[in-house]
XYZ file of C-alpha atoms in Angstrom:
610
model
C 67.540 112.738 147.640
C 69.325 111.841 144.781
C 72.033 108.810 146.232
C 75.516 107.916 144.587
C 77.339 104.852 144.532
C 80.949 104.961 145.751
C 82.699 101.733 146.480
C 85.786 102.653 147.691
C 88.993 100.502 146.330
C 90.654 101.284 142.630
C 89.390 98.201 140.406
C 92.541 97.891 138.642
C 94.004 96.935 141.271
C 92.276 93.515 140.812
C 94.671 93.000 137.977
C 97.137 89.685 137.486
C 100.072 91.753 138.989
C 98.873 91.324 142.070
C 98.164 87.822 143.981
C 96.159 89.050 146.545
C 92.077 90.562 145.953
C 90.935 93.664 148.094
C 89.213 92.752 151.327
C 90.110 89.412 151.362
C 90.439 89.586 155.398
C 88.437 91.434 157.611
C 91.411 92.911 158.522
C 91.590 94.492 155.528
C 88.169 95.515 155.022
C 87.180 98.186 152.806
C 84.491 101.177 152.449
C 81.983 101.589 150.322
C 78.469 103.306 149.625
C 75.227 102.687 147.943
C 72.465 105.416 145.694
C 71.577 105.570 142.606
C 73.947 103.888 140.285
C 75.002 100.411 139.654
C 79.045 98.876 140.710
C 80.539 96.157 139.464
C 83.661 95.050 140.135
C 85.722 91.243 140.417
C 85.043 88.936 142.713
C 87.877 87.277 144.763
C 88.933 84.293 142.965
C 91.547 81.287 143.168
C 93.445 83.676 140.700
C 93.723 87.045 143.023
C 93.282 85.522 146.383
C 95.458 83.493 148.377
C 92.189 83.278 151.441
C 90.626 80.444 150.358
C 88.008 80.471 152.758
C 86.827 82.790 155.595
C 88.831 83.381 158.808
C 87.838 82.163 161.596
C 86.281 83.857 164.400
C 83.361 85.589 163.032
C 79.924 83.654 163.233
C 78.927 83.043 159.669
C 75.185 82.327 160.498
C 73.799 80.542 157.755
C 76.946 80.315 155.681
C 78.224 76.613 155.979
C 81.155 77.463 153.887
C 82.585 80.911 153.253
C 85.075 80.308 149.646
C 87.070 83.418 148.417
C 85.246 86.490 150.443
C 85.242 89.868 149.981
C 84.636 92.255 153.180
C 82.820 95.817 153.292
C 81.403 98.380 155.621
C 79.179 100.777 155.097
C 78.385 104.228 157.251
C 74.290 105.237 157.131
C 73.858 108.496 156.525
C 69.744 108.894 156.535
C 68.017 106.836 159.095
C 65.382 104.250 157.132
C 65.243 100.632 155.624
C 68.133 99.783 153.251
C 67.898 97.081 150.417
C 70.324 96.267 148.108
C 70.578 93.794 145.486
C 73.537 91.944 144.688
C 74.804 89.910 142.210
C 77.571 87.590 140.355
C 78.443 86.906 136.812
C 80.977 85.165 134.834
C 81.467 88.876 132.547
C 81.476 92.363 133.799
C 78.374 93.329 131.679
C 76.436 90.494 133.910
C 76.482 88.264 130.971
C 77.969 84.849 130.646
C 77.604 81.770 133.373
C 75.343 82.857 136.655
C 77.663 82.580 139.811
C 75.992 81.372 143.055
C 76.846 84.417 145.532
C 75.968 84.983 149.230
C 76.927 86.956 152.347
C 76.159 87.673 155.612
C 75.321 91.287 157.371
C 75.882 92.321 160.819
C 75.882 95.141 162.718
C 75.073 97.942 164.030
C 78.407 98.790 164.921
C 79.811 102.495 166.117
C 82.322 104.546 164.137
C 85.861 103.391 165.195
C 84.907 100.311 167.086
C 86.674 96.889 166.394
C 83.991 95.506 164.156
C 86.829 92.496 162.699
C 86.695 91.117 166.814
C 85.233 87.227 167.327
C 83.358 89.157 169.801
C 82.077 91.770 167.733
C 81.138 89.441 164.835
C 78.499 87.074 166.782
C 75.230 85.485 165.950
C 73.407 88.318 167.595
C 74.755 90.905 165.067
C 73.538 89.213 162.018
C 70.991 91.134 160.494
C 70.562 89.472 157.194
C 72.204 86.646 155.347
C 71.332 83.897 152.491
C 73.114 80.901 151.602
C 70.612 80.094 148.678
C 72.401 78.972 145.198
C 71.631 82.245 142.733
C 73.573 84.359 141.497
C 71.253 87.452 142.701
C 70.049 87.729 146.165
C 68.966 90.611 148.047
C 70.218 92.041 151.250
C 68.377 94.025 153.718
C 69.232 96.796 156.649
C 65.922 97.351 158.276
C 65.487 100.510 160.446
C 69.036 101.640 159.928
C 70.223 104.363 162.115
C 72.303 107.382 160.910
C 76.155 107.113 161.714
C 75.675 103.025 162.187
C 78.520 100.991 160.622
C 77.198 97.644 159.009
C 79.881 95.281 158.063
C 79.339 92.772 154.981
C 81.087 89.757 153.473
C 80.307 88.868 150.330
C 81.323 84.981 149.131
C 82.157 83.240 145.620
C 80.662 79.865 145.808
C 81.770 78.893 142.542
C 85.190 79.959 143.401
C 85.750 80.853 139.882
C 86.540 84.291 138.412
C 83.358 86.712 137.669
C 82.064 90.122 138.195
C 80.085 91.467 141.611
C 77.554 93.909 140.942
C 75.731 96.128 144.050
C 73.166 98.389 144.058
C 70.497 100.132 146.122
C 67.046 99.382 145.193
C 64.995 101.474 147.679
C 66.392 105.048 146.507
C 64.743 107.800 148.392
C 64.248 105.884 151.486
C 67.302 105.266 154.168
C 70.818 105.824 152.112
C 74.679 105.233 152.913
C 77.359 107.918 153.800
C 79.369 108.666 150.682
C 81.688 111.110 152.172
C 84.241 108.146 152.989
C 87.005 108.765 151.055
C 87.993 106.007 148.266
C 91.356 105.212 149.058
C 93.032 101.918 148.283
C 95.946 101.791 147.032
C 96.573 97.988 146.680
C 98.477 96.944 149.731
C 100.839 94.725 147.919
C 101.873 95.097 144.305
C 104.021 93.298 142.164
C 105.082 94.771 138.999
C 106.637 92.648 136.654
C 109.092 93.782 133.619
C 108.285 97.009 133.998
C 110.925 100.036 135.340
C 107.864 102.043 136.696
C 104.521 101.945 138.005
C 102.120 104.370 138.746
C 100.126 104.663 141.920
C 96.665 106.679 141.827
C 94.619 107.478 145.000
C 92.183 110.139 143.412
C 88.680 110.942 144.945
C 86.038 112.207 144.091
C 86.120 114.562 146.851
C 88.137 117.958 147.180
C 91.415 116.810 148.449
C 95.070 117.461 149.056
C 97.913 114.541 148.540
C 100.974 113.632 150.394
C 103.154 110.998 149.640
C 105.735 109.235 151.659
C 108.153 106.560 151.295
C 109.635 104.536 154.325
C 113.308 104.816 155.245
C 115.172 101.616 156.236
C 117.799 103.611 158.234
C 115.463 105.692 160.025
C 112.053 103.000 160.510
C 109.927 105.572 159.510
C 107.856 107.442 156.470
C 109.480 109.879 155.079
C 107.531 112.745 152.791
C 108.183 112.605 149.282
C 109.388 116.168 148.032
C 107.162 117.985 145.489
C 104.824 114.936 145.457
C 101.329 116.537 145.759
C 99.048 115.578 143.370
C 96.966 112.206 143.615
C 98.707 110.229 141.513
C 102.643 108.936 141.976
C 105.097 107.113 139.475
C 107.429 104.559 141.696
C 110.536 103.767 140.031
C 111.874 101.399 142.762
C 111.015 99.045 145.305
C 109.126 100.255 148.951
C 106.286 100.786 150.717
C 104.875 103.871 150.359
C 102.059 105.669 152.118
C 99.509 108.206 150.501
C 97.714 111.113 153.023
C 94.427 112.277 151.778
C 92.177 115.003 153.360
C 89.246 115.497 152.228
C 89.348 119.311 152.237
C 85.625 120.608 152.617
C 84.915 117.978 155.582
C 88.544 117.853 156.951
C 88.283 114.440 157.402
C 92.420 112.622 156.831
C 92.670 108.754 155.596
C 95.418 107.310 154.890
C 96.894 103.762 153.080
C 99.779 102.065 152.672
C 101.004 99.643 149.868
C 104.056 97.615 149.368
C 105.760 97.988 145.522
C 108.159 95.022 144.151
C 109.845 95.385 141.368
C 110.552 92.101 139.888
C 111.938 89.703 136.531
C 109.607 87.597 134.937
C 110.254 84.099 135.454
C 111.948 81.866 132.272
C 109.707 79.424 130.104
C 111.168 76.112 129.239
C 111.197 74.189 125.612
C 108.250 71.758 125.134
C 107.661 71.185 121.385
C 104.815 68.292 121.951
C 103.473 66.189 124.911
C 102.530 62.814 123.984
C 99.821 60.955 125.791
C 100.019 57.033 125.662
C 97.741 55.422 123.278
C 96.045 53.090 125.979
C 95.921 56.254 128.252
C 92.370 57.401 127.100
C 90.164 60.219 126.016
C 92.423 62.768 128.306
C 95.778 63.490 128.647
C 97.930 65.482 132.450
C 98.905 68.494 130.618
C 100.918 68.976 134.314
C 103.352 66.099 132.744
C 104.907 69.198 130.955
C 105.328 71.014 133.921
C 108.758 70.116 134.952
C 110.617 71.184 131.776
C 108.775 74.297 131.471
C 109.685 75.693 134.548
C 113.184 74.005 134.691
C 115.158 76.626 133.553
C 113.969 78.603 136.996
C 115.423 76.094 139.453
C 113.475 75.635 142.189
C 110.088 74.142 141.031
C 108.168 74.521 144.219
C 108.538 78.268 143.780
C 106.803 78.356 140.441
C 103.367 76.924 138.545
C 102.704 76.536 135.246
C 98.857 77.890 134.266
C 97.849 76.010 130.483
C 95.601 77.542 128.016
C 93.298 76.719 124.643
C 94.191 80.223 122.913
C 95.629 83.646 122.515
C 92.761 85.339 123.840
C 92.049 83.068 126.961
C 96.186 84.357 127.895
C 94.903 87.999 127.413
C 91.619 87.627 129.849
C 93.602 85.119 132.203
C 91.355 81.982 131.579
C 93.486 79.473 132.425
C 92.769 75.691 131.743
C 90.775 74.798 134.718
C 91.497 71.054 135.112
C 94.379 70.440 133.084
C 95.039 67.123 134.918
C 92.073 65.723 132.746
C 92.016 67.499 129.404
C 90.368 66.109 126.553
C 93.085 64.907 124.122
C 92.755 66.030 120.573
C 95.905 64.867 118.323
C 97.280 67.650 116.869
C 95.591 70.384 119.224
C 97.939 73.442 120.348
C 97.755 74.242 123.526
C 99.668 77.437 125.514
C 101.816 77.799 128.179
C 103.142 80.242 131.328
C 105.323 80.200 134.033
C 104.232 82.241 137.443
C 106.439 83.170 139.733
C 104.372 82.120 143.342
C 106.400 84.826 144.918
C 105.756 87.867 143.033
C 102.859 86.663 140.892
C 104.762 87.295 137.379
C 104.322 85.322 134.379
C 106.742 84.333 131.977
C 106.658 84.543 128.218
C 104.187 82.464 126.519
C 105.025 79.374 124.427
C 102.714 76.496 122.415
C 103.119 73.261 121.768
C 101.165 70.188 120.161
C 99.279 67.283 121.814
C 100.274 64.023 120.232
C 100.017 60.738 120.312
C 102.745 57.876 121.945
C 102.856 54.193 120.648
C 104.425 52.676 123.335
C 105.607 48.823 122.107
C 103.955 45.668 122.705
C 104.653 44.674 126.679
C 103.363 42.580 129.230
C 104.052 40.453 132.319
C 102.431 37.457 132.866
C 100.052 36.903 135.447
C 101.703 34.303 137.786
C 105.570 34.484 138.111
C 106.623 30.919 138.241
C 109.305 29.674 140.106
C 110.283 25.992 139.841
C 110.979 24.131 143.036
C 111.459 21.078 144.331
C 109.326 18.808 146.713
C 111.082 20.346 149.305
C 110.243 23.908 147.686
C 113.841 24.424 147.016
C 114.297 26.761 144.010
C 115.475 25.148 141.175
C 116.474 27.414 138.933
C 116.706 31.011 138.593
C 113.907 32.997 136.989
C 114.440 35.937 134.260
C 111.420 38.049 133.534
C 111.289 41.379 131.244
C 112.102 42.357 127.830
C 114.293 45.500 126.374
C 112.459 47.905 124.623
C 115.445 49.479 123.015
C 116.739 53.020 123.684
C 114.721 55.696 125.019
C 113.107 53.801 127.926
C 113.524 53.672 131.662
C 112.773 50.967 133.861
C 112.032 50.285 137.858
C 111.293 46.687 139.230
C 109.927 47.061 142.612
C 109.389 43.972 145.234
C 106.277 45.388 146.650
C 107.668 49.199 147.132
C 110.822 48.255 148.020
C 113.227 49.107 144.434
C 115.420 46.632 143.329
C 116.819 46.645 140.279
C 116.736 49.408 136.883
C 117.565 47.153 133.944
C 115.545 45.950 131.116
C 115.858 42.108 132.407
C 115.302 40.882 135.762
C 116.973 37.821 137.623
C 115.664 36.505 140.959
C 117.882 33.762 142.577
C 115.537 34.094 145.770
C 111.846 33.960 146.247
C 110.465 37.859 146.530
C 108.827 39.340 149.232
C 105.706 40.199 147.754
C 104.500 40.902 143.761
C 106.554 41.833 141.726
C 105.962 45.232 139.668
C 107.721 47.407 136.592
C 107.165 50.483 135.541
C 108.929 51.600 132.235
C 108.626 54.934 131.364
C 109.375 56.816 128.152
C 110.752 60.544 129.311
C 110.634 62.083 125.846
C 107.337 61.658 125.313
C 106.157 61.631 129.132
C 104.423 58.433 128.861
C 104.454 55.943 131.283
C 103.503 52.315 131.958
C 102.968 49.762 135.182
C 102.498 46.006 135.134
C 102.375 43.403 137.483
C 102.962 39.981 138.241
C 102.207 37.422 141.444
C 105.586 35.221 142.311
C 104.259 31.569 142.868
C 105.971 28.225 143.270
C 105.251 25.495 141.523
C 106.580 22.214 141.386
C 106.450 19.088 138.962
C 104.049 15.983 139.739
C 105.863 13.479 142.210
C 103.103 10.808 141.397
C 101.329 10.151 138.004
C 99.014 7.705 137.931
C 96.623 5.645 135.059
C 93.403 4.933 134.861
C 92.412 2.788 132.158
C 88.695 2.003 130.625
C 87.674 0.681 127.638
C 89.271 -2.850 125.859
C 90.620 -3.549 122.749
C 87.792 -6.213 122.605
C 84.863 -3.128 122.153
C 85.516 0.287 121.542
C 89.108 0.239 122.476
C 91.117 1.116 125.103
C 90.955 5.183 126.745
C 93.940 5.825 129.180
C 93.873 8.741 131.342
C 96.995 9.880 133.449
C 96.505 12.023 136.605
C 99.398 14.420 138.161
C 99.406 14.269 141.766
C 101.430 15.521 144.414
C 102.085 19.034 143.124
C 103.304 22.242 144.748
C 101.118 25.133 143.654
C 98.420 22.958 141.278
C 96.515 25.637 140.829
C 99.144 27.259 138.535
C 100.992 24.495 137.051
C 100.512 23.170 133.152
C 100.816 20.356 132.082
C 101.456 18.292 128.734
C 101.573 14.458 128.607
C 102.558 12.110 125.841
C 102.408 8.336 125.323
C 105.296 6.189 125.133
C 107.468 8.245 122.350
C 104.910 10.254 120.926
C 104.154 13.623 120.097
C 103.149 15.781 123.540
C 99.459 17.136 123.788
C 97.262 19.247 125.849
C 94.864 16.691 126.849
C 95.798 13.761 129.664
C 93.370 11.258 127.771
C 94.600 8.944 125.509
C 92.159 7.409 123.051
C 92.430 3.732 120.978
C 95.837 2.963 122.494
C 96.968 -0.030 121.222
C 97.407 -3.565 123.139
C 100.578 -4.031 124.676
C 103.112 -2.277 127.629
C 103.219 1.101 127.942
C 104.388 4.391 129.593
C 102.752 7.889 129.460
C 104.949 10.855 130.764
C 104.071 14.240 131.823
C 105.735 17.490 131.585
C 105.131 21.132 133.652
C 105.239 23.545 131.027
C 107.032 26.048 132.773
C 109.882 23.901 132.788
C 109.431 22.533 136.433
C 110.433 18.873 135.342
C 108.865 15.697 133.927
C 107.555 12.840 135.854
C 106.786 9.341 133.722
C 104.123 6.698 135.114
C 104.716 3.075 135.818
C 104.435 0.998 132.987
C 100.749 -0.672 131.801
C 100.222 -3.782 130.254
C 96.466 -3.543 127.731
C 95.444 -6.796 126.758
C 94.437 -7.158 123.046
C 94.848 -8.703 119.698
C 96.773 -7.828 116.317
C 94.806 -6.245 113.355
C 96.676 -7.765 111.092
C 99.870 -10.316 110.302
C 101.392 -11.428 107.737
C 103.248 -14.955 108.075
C 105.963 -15.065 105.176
C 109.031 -15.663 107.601
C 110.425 -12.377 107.623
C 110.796 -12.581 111.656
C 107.807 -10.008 111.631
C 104.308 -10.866 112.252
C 104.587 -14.074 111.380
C 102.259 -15.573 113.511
C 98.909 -14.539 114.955
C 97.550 -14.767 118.671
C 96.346 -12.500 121.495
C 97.865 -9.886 123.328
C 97.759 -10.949 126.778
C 98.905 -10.724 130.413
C 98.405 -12.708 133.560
C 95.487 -10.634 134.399
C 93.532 -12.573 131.663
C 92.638 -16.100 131.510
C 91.768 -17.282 128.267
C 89.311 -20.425 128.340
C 88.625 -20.694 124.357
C 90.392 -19.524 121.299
C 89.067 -20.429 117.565
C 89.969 -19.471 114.323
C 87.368 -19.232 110.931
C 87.402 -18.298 107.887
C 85.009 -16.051 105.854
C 82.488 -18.736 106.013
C 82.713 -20.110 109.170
C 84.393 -22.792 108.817
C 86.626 -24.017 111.776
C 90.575 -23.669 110.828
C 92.127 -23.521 114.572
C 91.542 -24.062 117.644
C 94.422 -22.084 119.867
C 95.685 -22.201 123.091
C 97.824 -18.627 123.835
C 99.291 -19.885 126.524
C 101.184 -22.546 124.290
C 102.771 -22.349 121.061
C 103.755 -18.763 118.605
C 99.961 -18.936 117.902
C 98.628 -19.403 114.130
C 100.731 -19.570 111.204
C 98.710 -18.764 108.590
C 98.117 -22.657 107.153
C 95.605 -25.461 107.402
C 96.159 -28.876 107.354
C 99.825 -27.808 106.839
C 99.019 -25.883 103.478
C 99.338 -21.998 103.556
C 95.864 -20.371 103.207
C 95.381 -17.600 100.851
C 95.283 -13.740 101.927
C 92.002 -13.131 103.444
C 89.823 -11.887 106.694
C 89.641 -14.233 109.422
C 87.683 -14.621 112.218
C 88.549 -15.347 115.488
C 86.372 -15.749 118.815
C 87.928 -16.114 122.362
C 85.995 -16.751 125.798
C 87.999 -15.325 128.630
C 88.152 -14.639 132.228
C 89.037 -11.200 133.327
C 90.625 -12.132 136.680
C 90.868 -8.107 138.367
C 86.792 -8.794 138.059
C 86.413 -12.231 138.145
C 83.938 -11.299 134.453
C 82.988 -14.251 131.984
C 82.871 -12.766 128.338
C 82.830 -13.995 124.662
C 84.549 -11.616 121.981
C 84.199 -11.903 118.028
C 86.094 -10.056 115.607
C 88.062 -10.072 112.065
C 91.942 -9.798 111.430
C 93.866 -9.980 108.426
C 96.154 -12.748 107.198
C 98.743 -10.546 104.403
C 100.663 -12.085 101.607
């Protein structure tokens, strides 16, 4: 027997005009037969199929997931085993990427019963089915039975657009009944910028044609006049039925399909899209979407599908993730608008992919307010910067929206962190940054520690802030006396005599300045020509120190005074009442340190100046 292959629906029909594939429901399941020849034809696919996934109802068997399927029945015509192989590929030729396809077989069923039923469609009518990830697999009928129906779905795991091929590979054994007519004329069509379409229903078989068109006024189908041959050219919108009996079997089928006549949606302007220059390696080609499908109104009524080139527009390969394209500066990239409703595209239009410098910006990481010990504000605290025309901003209190300007004043302590985002709508680009609110407070206490003498390696003073609200944030810089501020709290070599050393929060949450210390010591240097200054030399000393022995030598070691600084200006510079020359002097002191109750002896060299 020499077997044909018939699959009965018009592949055009799987064209972009339409948004919905053949078969896509079992409710809308479609013929076809299998002999000697190969068919190929598209697979249902996010761009022809709104059916995402299979209906429910039918037991899938091994099919854990059922994307974008495609339904079928077939009628045996010679009783015997049936295999067929099937397969999926990115082109028509079966070239390009290998799709993973599967499907599931059940039956038998008898001519005319409801094979689309939950209760038709059960585990127990499964003959064959194969969830394995190729992109060929190969179905089998065993011991079919003339007149059976089998019903088939066929899945598209990848989901992607491709190319299903069938074909019988047991010829000569059991075969399929090919005397179903092929009629399908599309169900619904949308025909876009165009003032006619053509409908065609031809068969194969010997056949005769009617054609009717449904009347509003009178709910029913109406025959077309003069309208006999198998193809019909519709000038306006309808739904329309074709009639066609297959003459030499007198078997009648007929098909409806819904024509809508519609405008192509408008395009918007978008020279360039910018991506931000700390935005990556990809840029949201989607942030163009709103001004290309402006001019349309409503946006929830349209999408915008991107492309690399002229050709991809011609074969409908869209950008698939254009959330996450690469960025390339410079790269043209293509554009359409589709109408949801009628599945029409707009015109086409490119634009570039450039880069966005957006300025220098940044919050800091802690938002300090200055309070009180009582944590009473004390001032109010201004945080932003303008960025000059061009640029939008949003300060948010947690997600509460408070204020739109460039600068921000809070008089009050926020809720929660504090957030802007600026954003840049020519280019598209925008930013976020972040700050935590604290409090912070200056240092009610600081205190001094003090080690070291002038006696040794001089004196270190170290000054402690205590008492603060929100340490762990607050700066500090100190100073001594009148001196220049500095990072560091340790003072090194300070000089006998009283002092102060003051602190400062360098957020400008006040200054707080430590009782004043007394370091006992001696003069380098003096120079006794009574100017009033330095005239006399002796120790630097408080009550803290109790000096037991004071003597004065010169270079050689010979005795010149012997001072008590609890009496007197100290020494004058003379001996024996006559002015000794400029020199170094030595002097060596026993004292008492009375916060210790420590005996020590001391030895060093000053200067006497003329």
């Amino acid at each position: 027997m020499i077997l044909k292959i018939c699959l009965f629906f018009l592949l055009g029909l799987f064209s972009i005009n339409s948004i919905n594939a053949q078969g896509t429901r079992c409710s809308d399941i479609e013929p076809f037969c299998a002999g000697d020849e190969r068919l190929t034809f598209p697979n249902a696919n996010f761009r022809n199929s709104n059916q995402i996934s299979g209906e429910l109802g039918p037991d899938y068997g091994c099919l854990d997931d059922q994307p974008y399927p495609a339904w079928f029945f077939l009628q045996i015509e010679n009783t015997g085993d049936l295999s067929f192989r099937i397969s999926q590929y990115e082109n028509e030729n079966g070239t390009g990427a290998p799709l993973d396809v599967d499907f599931v077989v059940w039956g038998p069923f008898d001519r005319g019963e409801d094979y689309c039923s939950g209760f038709s469609l059960t585990q127990n009518k499964i003959v064959d089915c194969s969830y394995l990830p190729d992109a060929v697999e190969f179905m089998s009928i065993p011991d079919a039975q003339a007149n059976d129906i089998y019903v088939v779905v066929i899945t598209n795991f990848e989901q992607v657009p491709g190319y299903i091929s069938l074909e019988q590979t047991n010829t000569g054994a059991g075969s399929t009944d090919c005397s179903i007519l092929n009629l399908d004329l599309g169900g619904s069509i949308s025909v876009c910028e165009e003032d006619q379409y053509i409908l065609d229903g031809t068969t194969d078989e010997d056949a005769s044609y009617e054609w009717l068109v449904f009347n509003e006024n009178t709910s029913q189908y109406e025959l077309i006049p003069n309208e006999n041959g198998p193809t019909y050219t519709v000038t306006e919108s309808g739904d329309y039925r074709l009639i066609v009996t297959d003459e030499i079997e007198n078997k009648s089928e007929q098909d409806d399909v819904t024509v809508t006549f519609y405008d192509a949606p408008l395009i918007g302007e978008l020279d360039e899209l910018a991506v931000c220059r700390e935005g990556g390696e990809t840029i949201d080609l989607r942030e163009g979407s709103g001004d290309l499908i402006e001019p349309n109104g409503n946006s929830s009524n349209y999408e915008v599908f991107y492309y690399e080139t002229t050709q991809d527009i011609e074969d409908f390969q869209p950008i698939v993730s254009p959330q996450t394209y690469p960025f390339v500066e410079g790269k043209t990239v293509y554009a359409q608008v589709q109408d949801k409703r009628s599945g029409c595209f707009s015109e086409t239009v490119a634009f570039e992919l450039t880069t966005f410098d957006f300025p220098e910006y940044q919050l800091p990481e802690n938002l300090i307010f200055c309070v009180d010990i009582d944590s009473n504000i004390l001032n109010p605290v201004t945080i932003g910067e303008d960025l000059g025309t061009g640029y939008l901003y949003e300060w948010y209190d947690g997600n509460e929206l408070i204020n739109t300007s460039a600068i921000l004043t809070l008089n009050e302590f926020p809720s929660s962190e504090i957030k802007v985002r600026i954003s840049h709508p020519e280019s598209g680009c925008k930013l976020e940054f972040v700050t935590n609110p604290v409090t912070v407070s200056r240092a009610e206490i600081l205190s001094v520690s003090i080690s070291g003498s002038d006696f040794g390696d001089g004196y270190t003073v170290e000054a402690t802030p205590e008492n603060i609200i929100g340490e762990e944030f607050a700066e500090f810089e100190y100073r001594l006396d009148n001196g220049n501020w500095q990072e560091s709290n340790i003072f090194s070599n300070v000089p006998p005599g009283s002092h102060v050393i003051t602190s400062r929060e360098t957020n400008g949450c006040g200054e707080t300045t430590s009782e004043s210390f007394f370091l006992v010591g001696y003069p380098r240097f003096f120079s006794p020509n009574s100017d009033g200054y330095n005239d006399t030399w002796n120790l630097i000393t408080d009550s803290y120190i109790t000096i037991k022995k004071l003597y004065v030598f010169d270079r050689y070691g010979k005795l010149i005074s012997k001072l008590n600084p609890d009496q007197g200006k100290g020494w004058d510079g003379t001996y024996n009442g006559q002015p000794l020359p400029a020199d170094d002097y030595w002097f060596r002191v026993e004292f008492v340190d009375e916060k210790t109750g420590d005996h020590r002896e001391y030895m060093s060299n000053f200067t006497l100046m003329r």
